[in-house]
Every structure is written in structure tokens, then in C-alpha cells.
PDB file of C-alpha atoms in Angstrom:
ATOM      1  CA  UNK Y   1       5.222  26.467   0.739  1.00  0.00           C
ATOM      2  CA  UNK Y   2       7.962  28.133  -1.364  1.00  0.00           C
ATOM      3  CA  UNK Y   3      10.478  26.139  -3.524  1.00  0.00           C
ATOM      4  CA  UNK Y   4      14.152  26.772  -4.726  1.00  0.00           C
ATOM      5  CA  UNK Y   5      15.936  24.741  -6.903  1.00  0.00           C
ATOM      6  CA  UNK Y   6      19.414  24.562  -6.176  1.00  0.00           C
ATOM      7  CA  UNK Y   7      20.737  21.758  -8.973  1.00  0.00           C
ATOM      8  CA  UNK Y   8      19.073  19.997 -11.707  1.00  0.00           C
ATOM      9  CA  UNK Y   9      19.965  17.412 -14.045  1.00  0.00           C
ATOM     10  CA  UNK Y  10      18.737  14.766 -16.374  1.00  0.00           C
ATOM     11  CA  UNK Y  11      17.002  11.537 -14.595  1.00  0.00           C
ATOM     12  CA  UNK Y  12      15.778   8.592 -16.497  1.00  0.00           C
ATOM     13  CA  UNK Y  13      13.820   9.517 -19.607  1.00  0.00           C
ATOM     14  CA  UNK Y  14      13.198  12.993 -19.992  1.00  0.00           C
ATOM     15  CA  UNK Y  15      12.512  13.882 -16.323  1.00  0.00           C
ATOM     16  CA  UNK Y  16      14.253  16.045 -15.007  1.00  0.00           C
ATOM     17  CA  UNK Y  17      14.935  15.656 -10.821  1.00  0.00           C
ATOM     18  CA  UNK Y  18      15.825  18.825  -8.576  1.00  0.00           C
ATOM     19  CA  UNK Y  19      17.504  19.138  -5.137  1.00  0.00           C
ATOM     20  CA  UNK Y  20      15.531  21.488  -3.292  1.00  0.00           C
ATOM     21  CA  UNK Y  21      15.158  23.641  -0.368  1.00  0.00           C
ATOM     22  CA  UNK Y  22      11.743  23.921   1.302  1.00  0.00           C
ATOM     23  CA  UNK Y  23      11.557  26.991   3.519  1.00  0.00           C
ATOM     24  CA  UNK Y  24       8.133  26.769   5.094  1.00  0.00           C
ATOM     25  CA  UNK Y  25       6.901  25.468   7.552  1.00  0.00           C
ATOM     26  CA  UNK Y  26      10.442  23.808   7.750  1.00  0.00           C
ATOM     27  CA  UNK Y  27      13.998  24.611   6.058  1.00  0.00           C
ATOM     28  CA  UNK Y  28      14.949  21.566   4.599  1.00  0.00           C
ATOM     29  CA  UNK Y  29      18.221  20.762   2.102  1.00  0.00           C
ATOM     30  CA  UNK Y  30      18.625  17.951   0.543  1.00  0.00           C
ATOM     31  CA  UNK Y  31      20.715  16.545  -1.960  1.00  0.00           C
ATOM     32  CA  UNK Y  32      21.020  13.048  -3.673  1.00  0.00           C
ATOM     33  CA  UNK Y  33      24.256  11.182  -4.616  1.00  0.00           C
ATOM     34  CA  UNK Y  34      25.862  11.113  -7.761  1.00  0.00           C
ATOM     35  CA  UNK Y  35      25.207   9.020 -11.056  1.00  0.00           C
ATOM     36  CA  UNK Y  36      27.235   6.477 -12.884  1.00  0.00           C
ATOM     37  CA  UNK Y  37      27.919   7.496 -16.053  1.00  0.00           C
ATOM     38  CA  UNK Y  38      25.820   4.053 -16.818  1.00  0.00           C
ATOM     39  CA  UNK Y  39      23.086   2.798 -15.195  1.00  0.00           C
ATOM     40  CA  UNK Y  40      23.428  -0.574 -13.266  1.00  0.00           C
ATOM     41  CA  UNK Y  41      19.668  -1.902 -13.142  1.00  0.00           C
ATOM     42  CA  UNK Y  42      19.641  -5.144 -10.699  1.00  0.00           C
ATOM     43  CA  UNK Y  43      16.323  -6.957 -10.147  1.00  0.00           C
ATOM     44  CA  UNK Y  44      15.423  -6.532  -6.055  1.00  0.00           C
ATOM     45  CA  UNK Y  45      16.667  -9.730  -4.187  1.00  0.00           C
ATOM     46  CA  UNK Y  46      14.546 -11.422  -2.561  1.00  0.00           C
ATOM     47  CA  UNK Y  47      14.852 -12.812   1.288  1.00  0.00           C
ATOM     48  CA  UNK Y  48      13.856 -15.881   2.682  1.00  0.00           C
ATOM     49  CA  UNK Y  49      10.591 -15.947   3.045  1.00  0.00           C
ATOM     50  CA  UNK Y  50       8.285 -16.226   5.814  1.00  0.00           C
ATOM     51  CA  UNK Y  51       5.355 -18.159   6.338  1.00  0.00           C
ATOM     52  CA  UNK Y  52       3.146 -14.986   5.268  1.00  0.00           C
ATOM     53  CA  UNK Y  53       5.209 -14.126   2.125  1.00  0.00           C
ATOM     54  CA  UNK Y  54       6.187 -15.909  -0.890  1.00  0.00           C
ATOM     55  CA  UNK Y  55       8.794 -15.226  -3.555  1.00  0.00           C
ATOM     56  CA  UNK Y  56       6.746 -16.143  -6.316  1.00  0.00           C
ATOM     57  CA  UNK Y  57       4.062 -13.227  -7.997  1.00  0.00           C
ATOM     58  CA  UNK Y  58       0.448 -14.225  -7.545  1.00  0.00           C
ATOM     59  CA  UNK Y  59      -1.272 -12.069 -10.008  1.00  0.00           C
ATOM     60  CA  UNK Y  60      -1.853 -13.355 -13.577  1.00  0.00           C
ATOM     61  CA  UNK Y  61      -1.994 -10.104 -15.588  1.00  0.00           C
ATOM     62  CA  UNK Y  62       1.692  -8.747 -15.875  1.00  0.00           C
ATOM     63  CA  UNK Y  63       2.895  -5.580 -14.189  1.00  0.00           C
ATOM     64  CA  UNK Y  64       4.756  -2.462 -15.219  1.00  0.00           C
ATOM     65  CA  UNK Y  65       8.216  -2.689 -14.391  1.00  0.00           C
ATOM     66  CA  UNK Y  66       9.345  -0.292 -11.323  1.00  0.00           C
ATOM     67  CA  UNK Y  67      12.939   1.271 -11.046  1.00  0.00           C
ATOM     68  CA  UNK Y  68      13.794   3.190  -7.736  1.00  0.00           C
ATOM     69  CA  UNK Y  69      17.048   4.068  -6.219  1.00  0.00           C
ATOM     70  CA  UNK Y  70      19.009   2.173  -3.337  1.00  0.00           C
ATOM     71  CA  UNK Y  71      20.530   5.614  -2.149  1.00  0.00           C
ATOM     72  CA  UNK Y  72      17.191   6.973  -1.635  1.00  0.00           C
ATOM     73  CA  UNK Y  73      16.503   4.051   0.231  1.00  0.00           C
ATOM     74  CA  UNK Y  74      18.959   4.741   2.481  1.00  0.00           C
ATOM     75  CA  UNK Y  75      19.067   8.155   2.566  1.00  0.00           C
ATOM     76  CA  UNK Y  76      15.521   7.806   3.812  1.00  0.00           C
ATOM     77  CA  UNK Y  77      17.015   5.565   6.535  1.00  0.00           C
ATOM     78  CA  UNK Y  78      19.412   8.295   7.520  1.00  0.00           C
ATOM     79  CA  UNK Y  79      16.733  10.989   7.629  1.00  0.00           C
ATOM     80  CA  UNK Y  80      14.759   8.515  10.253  1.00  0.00           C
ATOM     81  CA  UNK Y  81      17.900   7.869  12.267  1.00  0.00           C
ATOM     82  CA  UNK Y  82      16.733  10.290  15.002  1.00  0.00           C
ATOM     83  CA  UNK Y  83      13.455   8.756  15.387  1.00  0.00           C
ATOM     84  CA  UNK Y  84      15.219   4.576  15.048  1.00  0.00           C
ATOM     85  CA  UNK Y  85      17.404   5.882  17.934  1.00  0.00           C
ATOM     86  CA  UNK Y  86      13.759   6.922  20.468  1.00  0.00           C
ATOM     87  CA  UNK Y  87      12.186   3.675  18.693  1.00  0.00           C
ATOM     88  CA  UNK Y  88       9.989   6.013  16.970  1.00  0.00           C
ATOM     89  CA  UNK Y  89       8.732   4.117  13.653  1.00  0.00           C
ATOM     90  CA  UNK Y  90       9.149   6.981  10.317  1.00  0.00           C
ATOM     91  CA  UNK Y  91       7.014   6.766   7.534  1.00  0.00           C
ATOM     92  CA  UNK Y  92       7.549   8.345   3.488  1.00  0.00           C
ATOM     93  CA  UNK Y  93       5.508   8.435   0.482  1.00  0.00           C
ATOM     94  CA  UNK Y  94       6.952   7.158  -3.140  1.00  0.00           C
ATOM     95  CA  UNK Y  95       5.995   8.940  -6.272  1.00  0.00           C
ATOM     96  CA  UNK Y  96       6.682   8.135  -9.787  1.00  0.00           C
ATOM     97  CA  UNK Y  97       6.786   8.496 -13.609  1.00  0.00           C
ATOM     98  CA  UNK Y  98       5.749   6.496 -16.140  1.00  0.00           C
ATOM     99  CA  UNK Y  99       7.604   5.994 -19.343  1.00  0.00           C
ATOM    100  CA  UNK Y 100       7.480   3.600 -22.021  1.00  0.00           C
ATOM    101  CA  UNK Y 101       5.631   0.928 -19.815  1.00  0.00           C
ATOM    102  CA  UNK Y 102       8.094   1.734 -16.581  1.00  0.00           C
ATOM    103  CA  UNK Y 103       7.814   3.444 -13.745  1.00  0.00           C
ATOM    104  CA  UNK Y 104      10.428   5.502 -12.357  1.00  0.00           C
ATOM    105  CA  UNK Y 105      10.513   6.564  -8.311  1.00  0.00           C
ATOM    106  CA  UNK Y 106      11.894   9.940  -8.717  1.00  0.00           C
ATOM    107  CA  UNK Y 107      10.199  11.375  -5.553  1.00  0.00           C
ATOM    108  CA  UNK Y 108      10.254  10.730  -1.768  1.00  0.00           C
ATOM    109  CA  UNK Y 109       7.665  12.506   0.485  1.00  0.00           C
ATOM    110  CA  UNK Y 110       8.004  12.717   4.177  1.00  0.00           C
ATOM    111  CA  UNK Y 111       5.062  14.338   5.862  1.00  0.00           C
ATOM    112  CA  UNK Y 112       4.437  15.863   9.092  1.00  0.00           C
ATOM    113  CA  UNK Y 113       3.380  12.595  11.288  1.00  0.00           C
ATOM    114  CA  UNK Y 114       2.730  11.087  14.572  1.00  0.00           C
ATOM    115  CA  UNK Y 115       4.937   8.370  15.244  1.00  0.00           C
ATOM    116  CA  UNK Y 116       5.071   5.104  17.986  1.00  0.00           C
ATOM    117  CA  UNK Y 117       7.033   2.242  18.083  1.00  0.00           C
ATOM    118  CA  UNK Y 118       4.687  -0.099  15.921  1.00  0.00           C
ATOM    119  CA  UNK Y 119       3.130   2.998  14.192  1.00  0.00           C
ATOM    120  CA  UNK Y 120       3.681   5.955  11.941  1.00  0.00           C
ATOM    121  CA  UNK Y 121       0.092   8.018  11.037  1.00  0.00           C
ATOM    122  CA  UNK Y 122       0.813  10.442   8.206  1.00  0.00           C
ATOM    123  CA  UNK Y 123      -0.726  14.003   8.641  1.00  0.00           C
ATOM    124  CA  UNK Y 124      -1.758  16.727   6.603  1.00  0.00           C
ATOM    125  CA  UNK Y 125      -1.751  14.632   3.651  1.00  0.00           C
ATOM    126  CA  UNK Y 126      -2.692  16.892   1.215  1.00  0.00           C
ATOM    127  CA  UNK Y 127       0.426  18.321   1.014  1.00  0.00           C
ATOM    128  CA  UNK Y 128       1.976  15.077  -0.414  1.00  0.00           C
ATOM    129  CA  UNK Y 129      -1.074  15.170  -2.968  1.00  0.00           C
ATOM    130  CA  UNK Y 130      -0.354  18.904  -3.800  1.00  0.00           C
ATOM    131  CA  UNK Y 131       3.621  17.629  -5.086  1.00  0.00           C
ATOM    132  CA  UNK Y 132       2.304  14.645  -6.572  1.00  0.00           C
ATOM    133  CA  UNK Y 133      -0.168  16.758  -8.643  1.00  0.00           C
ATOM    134  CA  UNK Y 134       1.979  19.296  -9.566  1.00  0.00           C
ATOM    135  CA  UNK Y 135       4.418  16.791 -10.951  1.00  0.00           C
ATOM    136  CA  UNK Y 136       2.029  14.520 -12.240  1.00  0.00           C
ATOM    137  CA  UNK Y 137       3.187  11.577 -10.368  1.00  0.00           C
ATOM    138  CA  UNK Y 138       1.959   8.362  -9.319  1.00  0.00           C
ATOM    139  CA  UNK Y 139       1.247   7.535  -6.041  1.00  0.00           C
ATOM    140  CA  UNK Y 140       3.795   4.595  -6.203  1.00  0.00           C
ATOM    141  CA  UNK Y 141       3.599   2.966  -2.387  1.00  0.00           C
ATOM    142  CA  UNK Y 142       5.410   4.264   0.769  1.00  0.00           C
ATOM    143  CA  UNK Y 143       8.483   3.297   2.934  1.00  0.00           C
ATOM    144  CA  UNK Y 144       8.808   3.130   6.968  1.00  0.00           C
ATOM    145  CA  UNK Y 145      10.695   1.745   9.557  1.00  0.00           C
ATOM    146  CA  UNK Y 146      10.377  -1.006  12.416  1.00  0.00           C
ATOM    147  CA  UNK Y 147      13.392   0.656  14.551  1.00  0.00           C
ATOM    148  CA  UNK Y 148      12.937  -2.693  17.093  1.00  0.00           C
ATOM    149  CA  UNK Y 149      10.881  -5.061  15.452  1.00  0.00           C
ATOM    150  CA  UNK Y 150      11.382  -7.079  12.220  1.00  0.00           C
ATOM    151  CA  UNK Y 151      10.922  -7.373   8.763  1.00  0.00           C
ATOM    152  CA  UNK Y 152       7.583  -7.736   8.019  1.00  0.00           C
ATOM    153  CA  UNK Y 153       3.925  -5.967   7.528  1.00  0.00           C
ATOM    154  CA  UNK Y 154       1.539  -5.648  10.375  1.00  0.00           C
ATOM    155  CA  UNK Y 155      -1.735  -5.857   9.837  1.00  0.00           C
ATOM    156  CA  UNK Y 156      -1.999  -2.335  10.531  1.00  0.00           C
ATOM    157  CA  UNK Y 157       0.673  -1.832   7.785  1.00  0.00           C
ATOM    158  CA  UNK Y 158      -1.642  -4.004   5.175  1.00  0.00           C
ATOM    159  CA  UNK Y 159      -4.741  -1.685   5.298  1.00  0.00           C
ATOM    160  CA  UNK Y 160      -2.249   1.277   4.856  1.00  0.00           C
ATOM    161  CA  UNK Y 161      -1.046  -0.203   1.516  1.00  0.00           C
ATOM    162  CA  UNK Y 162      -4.155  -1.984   0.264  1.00  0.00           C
ATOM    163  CA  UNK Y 163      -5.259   2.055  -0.683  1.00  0.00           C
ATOM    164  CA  UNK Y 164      -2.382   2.578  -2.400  1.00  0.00           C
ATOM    165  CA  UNK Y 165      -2.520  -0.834  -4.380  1.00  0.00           C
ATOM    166  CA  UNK Y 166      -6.044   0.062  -5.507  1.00  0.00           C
ATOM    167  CA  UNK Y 167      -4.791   3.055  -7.054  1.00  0.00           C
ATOM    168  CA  UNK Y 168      -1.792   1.695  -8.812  1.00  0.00           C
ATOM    169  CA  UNK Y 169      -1.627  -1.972  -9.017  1.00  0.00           C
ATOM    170  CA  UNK Y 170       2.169  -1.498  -8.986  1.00  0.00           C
ATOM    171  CA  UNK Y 171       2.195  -0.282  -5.989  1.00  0.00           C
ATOM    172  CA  UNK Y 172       4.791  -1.337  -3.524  1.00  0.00           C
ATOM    173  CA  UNK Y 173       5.744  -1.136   0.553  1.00  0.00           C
ATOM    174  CA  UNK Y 174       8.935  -0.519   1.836  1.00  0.00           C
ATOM    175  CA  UNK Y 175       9.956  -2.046   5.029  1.00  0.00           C
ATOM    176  CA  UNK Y 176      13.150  -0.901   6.891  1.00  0.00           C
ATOM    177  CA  UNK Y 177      14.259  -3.229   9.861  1.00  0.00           C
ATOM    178  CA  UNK Y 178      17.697  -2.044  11.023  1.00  0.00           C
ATOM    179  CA  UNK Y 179      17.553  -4.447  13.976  1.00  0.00           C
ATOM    180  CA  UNK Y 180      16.191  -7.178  11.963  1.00  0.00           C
ATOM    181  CA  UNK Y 181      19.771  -9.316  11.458  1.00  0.00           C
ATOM    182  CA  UNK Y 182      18.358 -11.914   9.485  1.00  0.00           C
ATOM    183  CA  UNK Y 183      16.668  -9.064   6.674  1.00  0.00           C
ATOM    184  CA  UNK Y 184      16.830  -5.661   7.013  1.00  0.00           C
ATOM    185  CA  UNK Y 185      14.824  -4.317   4.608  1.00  0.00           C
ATOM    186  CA  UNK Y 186      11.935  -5.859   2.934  1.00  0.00           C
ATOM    187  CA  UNK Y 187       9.829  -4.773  -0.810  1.00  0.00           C
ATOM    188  CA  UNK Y 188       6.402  -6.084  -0.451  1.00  0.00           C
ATOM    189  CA  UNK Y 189       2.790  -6.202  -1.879  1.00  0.00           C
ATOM    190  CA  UNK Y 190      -0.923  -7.633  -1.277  1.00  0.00           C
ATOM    191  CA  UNK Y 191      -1.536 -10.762  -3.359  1.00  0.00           C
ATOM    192  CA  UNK Y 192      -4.119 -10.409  -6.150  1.00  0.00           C
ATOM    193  CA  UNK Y 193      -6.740 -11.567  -5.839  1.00  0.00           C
ATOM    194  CA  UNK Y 194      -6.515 -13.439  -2.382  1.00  0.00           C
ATOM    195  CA  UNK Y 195      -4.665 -10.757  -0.439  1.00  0.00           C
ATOM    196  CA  UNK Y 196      -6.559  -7.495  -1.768  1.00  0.00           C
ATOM    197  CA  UNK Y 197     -10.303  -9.459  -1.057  1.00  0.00           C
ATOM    198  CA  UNK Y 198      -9.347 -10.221   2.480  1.00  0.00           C
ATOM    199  CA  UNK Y 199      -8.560  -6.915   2.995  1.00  0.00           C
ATOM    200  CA  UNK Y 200     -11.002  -5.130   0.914  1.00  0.00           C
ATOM    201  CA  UNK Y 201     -13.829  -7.505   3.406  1.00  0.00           C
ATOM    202  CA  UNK Y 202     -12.450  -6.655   6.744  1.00  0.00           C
ATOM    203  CA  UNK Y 203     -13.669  -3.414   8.664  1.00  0.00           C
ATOM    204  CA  UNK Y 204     -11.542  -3.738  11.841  1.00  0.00           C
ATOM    205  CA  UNK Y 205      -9.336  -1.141  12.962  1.00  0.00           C
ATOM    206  CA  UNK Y 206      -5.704  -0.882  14.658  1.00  0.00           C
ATOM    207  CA  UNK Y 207      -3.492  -4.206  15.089  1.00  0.00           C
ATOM    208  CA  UNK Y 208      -5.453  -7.257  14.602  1.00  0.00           C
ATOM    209  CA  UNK Y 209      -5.538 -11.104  12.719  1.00  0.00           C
ATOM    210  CA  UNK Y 210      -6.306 -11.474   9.428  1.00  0.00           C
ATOM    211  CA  UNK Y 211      -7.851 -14.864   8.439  1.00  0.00           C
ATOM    212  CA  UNK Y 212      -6.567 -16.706   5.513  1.00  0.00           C
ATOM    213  CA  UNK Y 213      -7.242 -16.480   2.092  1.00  0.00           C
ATOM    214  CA  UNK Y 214      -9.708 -19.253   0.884  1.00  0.00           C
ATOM    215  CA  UNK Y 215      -6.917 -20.695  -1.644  1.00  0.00           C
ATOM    216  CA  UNK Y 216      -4.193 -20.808   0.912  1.00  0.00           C
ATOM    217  CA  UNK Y 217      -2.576 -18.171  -0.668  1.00  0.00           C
ATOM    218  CA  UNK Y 218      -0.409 -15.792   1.770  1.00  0.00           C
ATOM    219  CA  UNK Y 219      -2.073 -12.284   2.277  1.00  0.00           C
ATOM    220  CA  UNK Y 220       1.034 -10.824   1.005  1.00  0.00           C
ATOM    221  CA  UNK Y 221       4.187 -11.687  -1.023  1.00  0.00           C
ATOM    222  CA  UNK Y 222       7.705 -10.168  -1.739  1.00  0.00           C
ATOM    223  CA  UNK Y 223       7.870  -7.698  -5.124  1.00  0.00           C
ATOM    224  CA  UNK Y 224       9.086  -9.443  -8.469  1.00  0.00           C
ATOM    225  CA  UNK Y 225       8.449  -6.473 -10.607  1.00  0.00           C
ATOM    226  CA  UNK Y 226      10.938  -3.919  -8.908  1.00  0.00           C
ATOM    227  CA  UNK Y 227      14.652  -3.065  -9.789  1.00  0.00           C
ATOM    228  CA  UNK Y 228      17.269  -0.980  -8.443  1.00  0.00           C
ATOM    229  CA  UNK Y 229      18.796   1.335 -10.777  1.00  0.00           C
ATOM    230  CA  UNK Y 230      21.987   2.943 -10.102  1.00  0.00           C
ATOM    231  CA  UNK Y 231      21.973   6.071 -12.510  1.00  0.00           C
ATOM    232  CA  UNK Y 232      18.097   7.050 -11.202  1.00  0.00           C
ATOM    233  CA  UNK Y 233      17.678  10.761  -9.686  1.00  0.00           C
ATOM    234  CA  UNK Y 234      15.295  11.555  -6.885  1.00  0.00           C
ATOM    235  CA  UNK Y 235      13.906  14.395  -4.858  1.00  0.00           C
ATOM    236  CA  UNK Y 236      13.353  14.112  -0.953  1.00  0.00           C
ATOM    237  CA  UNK Y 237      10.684  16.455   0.181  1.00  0.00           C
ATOM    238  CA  UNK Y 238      10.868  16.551   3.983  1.00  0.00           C
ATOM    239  CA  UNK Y 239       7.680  18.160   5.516  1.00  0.00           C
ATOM    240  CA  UNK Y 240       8.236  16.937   8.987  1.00  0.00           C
TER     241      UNK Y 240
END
């Protein structure tokens, strides 16, 4: 994999964020919008909740604070347009800094994948570790579509986050439902402790009921710890 950096300039802190071209296995240019000259930082709104997500944050202990952009957001929702329009769920991997108790999403990882309607399996995922290492970045959560279904996590979707949420508490999911009128995008995370046991106990695979938390609890809730911030940088690496 060979890298050129076409533009740099100063992200939050004292990262600094590069567009870049990736010319193997697949040319790939992409650049990010332009900054503010001052950042706009606006807590995450939260939708109306269903009846297997809450607004309010189960876990006792406090978490880190979490910036990431809207544009990448939706420049990630662009970049998945061709697979929306088959009904092809996309999936991408978040990566951060930390700095002075925050974490910044500065980088956006699409890897090669296999793809279905009401899946996305990421391959070759070492290559997302490799960028993440080299950068010394979190592994911050991932994003991915529902091109025809709704906002929500599957259970399938739960077991793919409850790895990333034992690495970094902090960690987050994405959910992009462009059909979905009544929310079309959705920031979500397993409960603690209720939500992480159940899933921690159960050993089946592919799309399947979860039972309920002993305390009633939901298995998983809406994020209260993330923010949008306007004047935040980010790199998309598309591997596909």
C-alpha cells in the first residue's frame, strides 16, 4: 500500500489530518470539507426512542467525551450511495485520538467487504489495524448502513460492536437509515453492565433474539457522551 499526501492542515489539538491518495490495490482520492474558522461543538441529538433504546446513559463511571464530524458522516453516506441504490448494506471503521480526556474521530476506514441487505462482513481486517497502528489510534466504533430497513441494531449488529466496546468503553455504532423517515441516522452503544453481560453470555451466531437483561434494562441505549464538532478534520481511507 503506498501513500501520498496531497494537503495537510491542523485538526483539533496537535493532530495533524491528511487527504490522501491510496494507489494500491485501489486509487482512491479523497478530500474533506472545509473548517470554520471556529469550531461549533453541538452535543448529538437524540431520537425518540424505541422500546430497545433509551436516552438516558446506564453506566455509572463517566466517559471520555467523543468529538467526530457530521461531514464525515455524510460523506461516508455518499461513498455507500452505490451500494444504498442495489440495497447492499456498507460498513466503515472509526479511529481516534485522545487528548486532554477527549477523543477526537479523525479517521474513517472502509475495508474491502462482503455486503447483503441486512449485512456488511469486513475483510482483510488487518489492513484497518495496520493504519490504526501506524497512527496510534483508537479503535473508536464503526458506521454502516440499513439502505431498506430502519434505524436500529440487529442482533447481528450488537455482537459486532460488543468487541469494539470491550476495547474502548467509548466506543460507539453508527447507524445510517436513509429510508428510515422517522430517524435516519442513529449513535448507539451496549448498556453497561446489563447490555455487555447479555452479550458477553450468548454464543449464537447470525440474526437471532436476545433475552432481556435481568434489571429490565434495554440491551442498548442512544450515545450521551458524543458531539459534533464543526472545525474537526478527518481522513477517509477507502480500501474497497
Amino acid at each position: 500500500m503506498s501513500l501520498h499526501t496531497i494537503s495537510e492542515w491542523p485538526c483539533a489539538g496537535r493532530v495533524t489530518a491528511h487527504a490522501v491518495t491510496l494507489s494500491s490495490p485501489s486509487p482512491v482520492l479523497f478530500l474533506t470539507a472545509k473548517a470554520p474558522q471556529g469550531a461549533l461543538v453541538t452535543h448529538v441529538s437524540v431520537a425518540d426512542s424505541d422500546k430497545q433504546s433509551n436516552t438516558e446513559p446506564s453506566v455509572s463511571n463517566v466517559l471520555q467525551d467523543v468529538h467526530i464530524s457530521a461531514q464525515l458522516m455524510e460523506d461516508f453516506l455518499e461513498l455507500a450511495k452505490e451500494n444504498t441504490d442495489k440495497d447492499l448494506e456498507t460498513c466503515g471503521v472509526l479511529s481516534a485520538f485522545l487528548e486532554n480526556g477527549t477523543f477526537y474521530v479523525t479517521t474513517l476506514i472502509i475495508p474491502k467487504q462482503d455486503s447483503t441487505s441486512s449485512s456488511c462482513q469486513a475483510l482483510n481486517e488487518e489492513d484497518a489495524f495496520a493504519i490504526q497502528n501506524e497512527r496510534s489510534l483508537f479503535p473508536m466504533g464503526w458506521i454502516h448502513t440499513h439502505p431498506s430497513q430502519s434505524c436500529f441494531m440487529s442482533s447481528v449488529d450488537l455482537h459486532t460492536h460488543y468487541s469494539y466496546q470491550m476495547m474502548v468503553p467509548e466506543a460507539f455504532a453508527i447507524v445510517l437509515a436513509p429510508t428510515d423517515s422517522s430517524r435516519s441516522y442513529g449513535i448507539f452503544r451496549l448498556t453497561e453492565p446489563s447490555g455487555m453481560s447479555v452479550l458477553k453470555e450468548c454464543q449464537e451466531t447470525g440474526f437471532h433474539p436476545h433475552k432481556e437483561p435481568a434489571d429490565g434494562s434495554p440491551i442498548y441505549e442512544h450515545c450521551s457522551h458524543v458531539y459534533t464538532n464543526s472545525n474537526l478534520r478527518f481522513e477517509i481511507f477507502d480500501l474497497r
